XYZ file of C-alpha atoms in Angstrom:
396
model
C 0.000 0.000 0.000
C 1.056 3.525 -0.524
C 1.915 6.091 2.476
C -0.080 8.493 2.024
C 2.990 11.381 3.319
C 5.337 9.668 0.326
C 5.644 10.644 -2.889
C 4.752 8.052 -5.596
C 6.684 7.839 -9.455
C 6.074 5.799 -12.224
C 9.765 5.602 -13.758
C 9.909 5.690 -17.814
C 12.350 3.880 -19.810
C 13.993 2.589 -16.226
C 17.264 0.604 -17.464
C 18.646 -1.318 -14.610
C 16.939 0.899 -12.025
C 19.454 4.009 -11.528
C 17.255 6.369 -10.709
C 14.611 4.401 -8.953
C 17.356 3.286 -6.327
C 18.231 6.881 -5.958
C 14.254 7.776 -5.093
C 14.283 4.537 -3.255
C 16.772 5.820 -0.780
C 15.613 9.201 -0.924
C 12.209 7.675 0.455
C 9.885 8.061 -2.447
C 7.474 5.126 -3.401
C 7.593 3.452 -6.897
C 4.185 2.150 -8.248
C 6.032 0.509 -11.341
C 8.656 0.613 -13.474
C 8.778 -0.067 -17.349
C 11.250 -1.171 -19.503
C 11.867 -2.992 -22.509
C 14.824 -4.499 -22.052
C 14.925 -8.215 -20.661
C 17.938 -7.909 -19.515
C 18.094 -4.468 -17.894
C 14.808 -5.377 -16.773
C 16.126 -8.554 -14.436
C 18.610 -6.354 -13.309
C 15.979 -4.294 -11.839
C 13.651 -6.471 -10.979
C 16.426 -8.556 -8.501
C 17.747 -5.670 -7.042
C 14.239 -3.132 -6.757
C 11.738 -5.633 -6.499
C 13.141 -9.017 -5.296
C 15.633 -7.486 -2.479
C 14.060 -4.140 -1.776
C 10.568 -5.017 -2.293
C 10.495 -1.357 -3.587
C 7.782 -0.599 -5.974
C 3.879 -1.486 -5.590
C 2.942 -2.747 -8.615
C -0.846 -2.952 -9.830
C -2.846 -5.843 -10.156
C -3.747 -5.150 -13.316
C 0.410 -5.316 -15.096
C 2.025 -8.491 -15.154
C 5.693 -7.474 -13.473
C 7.646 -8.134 -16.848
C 9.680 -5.786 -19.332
C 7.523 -3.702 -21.656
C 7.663 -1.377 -24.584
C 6.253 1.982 -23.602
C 4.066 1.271 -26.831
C 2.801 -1.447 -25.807
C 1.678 0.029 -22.040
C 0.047 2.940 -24.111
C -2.273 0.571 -26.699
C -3.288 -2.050 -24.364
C -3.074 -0.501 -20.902
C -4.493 2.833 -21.833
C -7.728 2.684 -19.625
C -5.565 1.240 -16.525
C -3.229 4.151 -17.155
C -6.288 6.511 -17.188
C -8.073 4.938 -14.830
C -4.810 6.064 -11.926
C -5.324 8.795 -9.812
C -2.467 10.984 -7.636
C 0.208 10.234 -9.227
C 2.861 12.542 -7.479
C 5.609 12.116 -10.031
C 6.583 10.078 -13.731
C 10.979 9.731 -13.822
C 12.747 9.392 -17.493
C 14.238 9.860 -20.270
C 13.993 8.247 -23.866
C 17.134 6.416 -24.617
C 19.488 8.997 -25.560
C 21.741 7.169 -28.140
C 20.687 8.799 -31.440
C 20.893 12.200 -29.803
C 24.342 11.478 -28.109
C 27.246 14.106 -28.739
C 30.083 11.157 -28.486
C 28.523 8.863 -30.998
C 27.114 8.874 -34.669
C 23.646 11.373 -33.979
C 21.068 10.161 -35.688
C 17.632 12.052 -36.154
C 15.878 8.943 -37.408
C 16.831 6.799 -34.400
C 13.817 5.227 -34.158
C 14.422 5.803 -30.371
C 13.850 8.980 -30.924
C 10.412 9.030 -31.815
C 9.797 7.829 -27.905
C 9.564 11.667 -26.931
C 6.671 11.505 -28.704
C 5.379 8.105 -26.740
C 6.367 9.876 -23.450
C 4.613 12.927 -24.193
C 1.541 10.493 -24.900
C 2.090 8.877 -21.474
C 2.040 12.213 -19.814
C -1.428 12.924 -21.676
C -2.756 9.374 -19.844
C -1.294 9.690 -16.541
C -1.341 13.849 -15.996
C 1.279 13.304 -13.152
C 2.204 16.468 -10.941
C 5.171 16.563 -11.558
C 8.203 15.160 -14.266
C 11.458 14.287 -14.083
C 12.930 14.124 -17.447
C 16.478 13.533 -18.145
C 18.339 13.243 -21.237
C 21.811 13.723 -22.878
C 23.747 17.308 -23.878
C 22.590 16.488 -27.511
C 19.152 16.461 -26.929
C 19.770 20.295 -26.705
C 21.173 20.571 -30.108
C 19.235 20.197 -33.108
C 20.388 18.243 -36.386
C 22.258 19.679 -39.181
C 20.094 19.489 -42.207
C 22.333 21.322 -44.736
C 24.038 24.313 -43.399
C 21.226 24.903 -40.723
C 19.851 22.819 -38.186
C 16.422 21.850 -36.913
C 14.660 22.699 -34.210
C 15.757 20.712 -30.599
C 14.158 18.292 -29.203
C 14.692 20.154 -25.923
C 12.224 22.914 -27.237
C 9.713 20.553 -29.107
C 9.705 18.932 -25.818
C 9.130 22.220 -23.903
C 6.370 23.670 -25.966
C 4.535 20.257 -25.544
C 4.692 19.905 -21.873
C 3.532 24.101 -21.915
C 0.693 22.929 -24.419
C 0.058 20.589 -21.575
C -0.625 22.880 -18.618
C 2.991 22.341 -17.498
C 5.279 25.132 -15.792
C 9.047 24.118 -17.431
C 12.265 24.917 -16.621
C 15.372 22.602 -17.814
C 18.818 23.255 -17.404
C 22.149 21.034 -18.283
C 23.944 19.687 -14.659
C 27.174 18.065 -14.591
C 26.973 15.591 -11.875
C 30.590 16.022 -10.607
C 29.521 18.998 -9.139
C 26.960 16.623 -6.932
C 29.426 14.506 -5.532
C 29.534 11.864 -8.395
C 32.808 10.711 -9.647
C 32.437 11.893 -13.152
C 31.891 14.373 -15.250
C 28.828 13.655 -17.063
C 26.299 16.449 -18.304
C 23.283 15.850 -18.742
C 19.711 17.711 -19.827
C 17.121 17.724 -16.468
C 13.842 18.816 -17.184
C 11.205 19.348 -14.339
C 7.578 20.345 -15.136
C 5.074 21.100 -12.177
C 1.566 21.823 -12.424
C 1.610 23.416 -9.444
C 4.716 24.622 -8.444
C 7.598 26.792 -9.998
C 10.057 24.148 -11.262
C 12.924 26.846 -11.158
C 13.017 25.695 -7.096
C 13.954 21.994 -8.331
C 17.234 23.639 -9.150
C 17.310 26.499 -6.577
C 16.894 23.473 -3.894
C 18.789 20.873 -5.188
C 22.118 23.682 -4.847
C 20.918 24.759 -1.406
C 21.233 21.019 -0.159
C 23.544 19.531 -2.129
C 27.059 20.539 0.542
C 24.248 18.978 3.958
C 23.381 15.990 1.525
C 27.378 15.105 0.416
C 28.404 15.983 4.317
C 25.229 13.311 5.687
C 27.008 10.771 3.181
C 30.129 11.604 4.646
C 32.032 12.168 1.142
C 33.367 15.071 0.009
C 31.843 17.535 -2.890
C 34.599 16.111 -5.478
C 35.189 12.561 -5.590
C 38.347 10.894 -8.459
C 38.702 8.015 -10.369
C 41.233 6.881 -7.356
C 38.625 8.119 -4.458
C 36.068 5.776 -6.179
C 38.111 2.287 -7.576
C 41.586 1.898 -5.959
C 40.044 -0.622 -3.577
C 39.070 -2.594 -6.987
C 42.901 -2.921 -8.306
C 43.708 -5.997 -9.364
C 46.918 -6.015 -7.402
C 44.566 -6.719 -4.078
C 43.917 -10.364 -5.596
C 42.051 -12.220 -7.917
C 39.545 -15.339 -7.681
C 37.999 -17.638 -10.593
C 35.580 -15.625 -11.894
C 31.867 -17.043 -10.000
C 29.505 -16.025 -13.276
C 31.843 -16.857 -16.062
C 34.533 -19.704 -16.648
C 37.992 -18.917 -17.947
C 38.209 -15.637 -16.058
C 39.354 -13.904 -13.540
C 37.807 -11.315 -10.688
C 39.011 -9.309 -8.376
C 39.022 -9.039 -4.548
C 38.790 -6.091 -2.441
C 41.278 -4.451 -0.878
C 40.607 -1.886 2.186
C 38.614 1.174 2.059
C 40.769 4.053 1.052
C 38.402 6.720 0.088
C 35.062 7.660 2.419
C 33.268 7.422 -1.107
C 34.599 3.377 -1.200
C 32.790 3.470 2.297
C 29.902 4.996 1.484
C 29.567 2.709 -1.373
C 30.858 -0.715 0.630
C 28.288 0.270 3.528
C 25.600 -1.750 2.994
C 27.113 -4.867 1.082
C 27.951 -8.237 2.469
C 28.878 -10.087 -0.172
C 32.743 -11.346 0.096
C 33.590 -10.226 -3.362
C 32.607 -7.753 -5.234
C 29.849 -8.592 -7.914
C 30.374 -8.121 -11.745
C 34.117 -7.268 -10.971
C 35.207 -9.964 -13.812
C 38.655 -9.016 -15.747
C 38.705 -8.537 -19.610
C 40.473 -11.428 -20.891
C 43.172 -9.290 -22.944
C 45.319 -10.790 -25.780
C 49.239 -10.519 -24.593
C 49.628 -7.818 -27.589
C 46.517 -5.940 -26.070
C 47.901 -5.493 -23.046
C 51.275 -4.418 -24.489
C 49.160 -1.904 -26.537
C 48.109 -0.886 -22.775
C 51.417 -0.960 -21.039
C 52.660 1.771 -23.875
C 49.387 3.810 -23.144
C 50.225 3.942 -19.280
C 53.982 4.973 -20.050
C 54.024 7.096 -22.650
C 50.578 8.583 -22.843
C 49.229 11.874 -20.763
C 46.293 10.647 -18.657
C 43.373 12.407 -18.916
C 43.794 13.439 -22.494
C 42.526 11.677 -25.513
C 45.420 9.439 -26.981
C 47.063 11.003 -30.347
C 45.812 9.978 -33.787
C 49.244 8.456 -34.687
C 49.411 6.063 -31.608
C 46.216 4.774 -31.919
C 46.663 3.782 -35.941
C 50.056 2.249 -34.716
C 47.639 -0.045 -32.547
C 45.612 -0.619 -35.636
C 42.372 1.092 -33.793
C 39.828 3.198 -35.681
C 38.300 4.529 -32.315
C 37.067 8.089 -32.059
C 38.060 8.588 -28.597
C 40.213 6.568 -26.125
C 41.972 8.327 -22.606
C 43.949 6.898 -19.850
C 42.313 7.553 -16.983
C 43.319 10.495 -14.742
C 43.285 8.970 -11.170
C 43.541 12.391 -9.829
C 40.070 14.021 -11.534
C 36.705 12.542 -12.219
C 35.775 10.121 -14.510
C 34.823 11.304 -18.369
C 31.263 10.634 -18.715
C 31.077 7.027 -18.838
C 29.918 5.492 -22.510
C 28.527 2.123 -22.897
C 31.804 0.987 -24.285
C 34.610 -0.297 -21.909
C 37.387 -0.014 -24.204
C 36.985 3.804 -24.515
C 39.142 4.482 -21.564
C 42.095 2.742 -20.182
C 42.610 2.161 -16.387
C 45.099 4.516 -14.806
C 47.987 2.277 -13.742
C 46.863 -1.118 -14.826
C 46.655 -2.343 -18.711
C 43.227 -3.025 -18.989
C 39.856 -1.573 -19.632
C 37.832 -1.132 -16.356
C 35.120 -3.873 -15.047
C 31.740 -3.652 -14.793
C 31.670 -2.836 -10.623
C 34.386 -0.227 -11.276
C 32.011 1.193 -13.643
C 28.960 1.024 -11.632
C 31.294 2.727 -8.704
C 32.151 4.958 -11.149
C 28.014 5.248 -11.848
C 27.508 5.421 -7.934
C 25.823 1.912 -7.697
C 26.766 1.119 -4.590
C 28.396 -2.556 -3.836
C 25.242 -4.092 -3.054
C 23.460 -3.528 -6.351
C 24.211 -6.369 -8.106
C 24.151 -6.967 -12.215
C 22.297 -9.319 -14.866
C 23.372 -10.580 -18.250
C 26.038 -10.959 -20.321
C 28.818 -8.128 -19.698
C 29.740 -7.008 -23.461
C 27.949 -7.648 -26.845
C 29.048 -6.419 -30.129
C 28.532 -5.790 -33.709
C 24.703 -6.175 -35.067
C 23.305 -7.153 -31.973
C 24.870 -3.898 -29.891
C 21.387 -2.643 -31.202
C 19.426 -6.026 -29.306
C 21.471 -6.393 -26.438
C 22.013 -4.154 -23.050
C 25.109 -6.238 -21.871
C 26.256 -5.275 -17.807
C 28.420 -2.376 -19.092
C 25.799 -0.824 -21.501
C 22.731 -0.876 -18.653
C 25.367 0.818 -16.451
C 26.569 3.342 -18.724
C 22.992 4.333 -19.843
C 21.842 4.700 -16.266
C 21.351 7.913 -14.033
C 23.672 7.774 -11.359
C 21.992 6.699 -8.007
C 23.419 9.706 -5.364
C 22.178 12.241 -8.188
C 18.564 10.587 -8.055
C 18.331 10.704 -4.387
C 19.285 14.117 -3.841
C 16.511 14.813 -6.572
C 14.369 12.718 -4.892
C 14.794 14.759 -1.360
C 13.993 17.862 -3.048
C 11.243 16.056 -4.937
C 9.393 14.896 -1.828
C 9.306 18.141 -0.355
C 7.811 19.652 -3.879
């Protein structure tokens, strides 16, 4: 049943349950989640529903992945038919309006805003939470001009739709997250000014960081040192033929905060990349020769034979770059390998506890099927960032 004092969400296009464990610890009460994803779905569904018994869930909706689509043509009445909704969390999936990758204006994921919008029209929540990439922001060159953004298409709709809008792009290393990820946050409120979302959420972010007990700026180093494989290394439980990692002690009162509530011995989904012997020579030059922090020169990377766009070594002394949903993008700041899938969910601010479904990489054709470990991680909304929207949300 719901408590009547909490704020209940319906979260949109939920992944593996970012930032419904950040409203989950911020105190908020889910009703459901959907998502179409198998995969990312189990994720969520083990960790939010099986262990944390978190959302309500009607009667009426099998607890299963869905297609937003699919809600809207044969749920429509159900979705009509609910009443008080405080609050509906997403954002689209961002990939064909992503600054780092190929953009793509007919992404066919991009024609969700329009299925969102259509959910909004069912459900006429209070309030919205809407989160998407820098590039949503931008429009698409057609030509030598571009189109309008989907930023203000989405704006004027929500407006159209008795919404008060404000939207502004945060970097979430200025919230205590490990990385420096921007990202597009759009609140609407019937009732309220949204402009106090933002107003609030600087007003309590230096209490919020100080109750965690972690400092405003966290590194690379602050959040995965304690993940190094130098600290040991076990058969891998989820995957023959490799190797994970052990923990080593807390060094950072972010690895703390993060290590708080887990009992598990090792750390989940910390499996090494099997490298080839000339891969990790590759690695070994990057880590001796190569400025961390900056993107490794044209001519190296063609001497490896590699046609990626962008590839760093890590800076163990600054924040992450925003994480992608490819591991080989960056390489680890004094060992020669990519980083795992916990270091990335540290990185993510899953804490230790949250623990991860499927196959950990995919590739080629079915990169457009699959959400592999790394890629439900990557897409996510990092958890401490969704509960300090949540506190200011619940007070809203």
């Amino acid at each position: 049943m719901v408590n009547e004092n909490q704020v209940s969400y319906i979260d949109l296009f939920a992944g593996c349950g970012g930032i419904s464990l950040g409203l989950h610890n911020a105190g908020l009460n889910g009703l459901f989640a959907i998502e179409k994803n198998p995969t990312a779905f189990e994720t969520l569904q083990y960790n939010l529903i099986d262990k944390r018994n978190h959302f309500d869930w009607p009667e009426w909706l099998p607890t299963t992945c869905y297609d937003i689509n699919d809600i809207l043509k044969n749920y429509r009445e159900n979705l009509t038919a609910l009443k008080e909704v405080d609050l509906v969390v997403g954002g689209p999936p961002c990939q064909g309006f992503s600054m780092t990758g190929r953009r793509n204006e007919s992404d066919i994921r991009n024609k969700l805003v329009s299925s969102y919008i259509k959910f909004i029209e069912l459900v006429q929540p209070d309030t919205l939470f809407f989160e998407n990439v820098r590039g949503f922001t931008v429009g698409f060159l057609k030509g030598k001009s571009r189109s309008e953004a989907y930023s203000e298409k989405i704006v004027k709709e929500l407006t159209d739709h008795g919404y008060n809008v404000e939207a502004h792009v945060l970097d979430f290393s200025k919230y205590g997250v490990p990385q420096n990820r921007k990202r597009f946050i759009l609140i609407g409120s019937k009732n309220n000014d949204p402009k106090k979302f933002f107003e609030q959420i600087e007003k309590k972010k230096s209490k919020f960081l100080k109750d965690k007990g972690i400092p405003k700026t966290n590194t690379i180093h602050d959040a995965i040192s304690d993940l190094e494989r130098k600290h040991g290394e076990i058969d891998s439980p989820d995957t023959p033929g490799f190797k994970a990692g052990k923990y080593g002690g807390s060094t950072s009162k972010f690895q703390k905060l993060m290590r708080k509530n887990c009992d598990l011995e090792h750390p989940d989904s910390h499996r090494f990349a099997n490298h080839r012997q000339n891969t990790i020579e590759k690695y070994e030059y990057i880590l001796n020769k190569c400025e961390s922090g900056k993107n490794i020169k044209k001519s190296v990377k063609e001497s490896f034979g590699t046609k990626k766009r962008c590839m760093k070594l890590l800076d163990p002394n600054e924040p992450s770059p925003t994480l992608t949903t490819n591991p080989d993008d960056y390489v680890h700041y004094n060992e020669p390998r990519i980083m795992t899938v916990r270091e990335f969910a540290r990185i993510q601010t899953f804490d230790d506890s949250y623990e991860f479904k499927g196959k950990y990489t995919t590739g080629g054709k079915m990169r457009k099927l699959e959400v592999p470990r790394y890629t439900q991680i990557g897409n996510a909304i990092p958890p401490l960032f969704g509960e300090l929207a949540g506190l200011v949300l619940n007070k809203f």
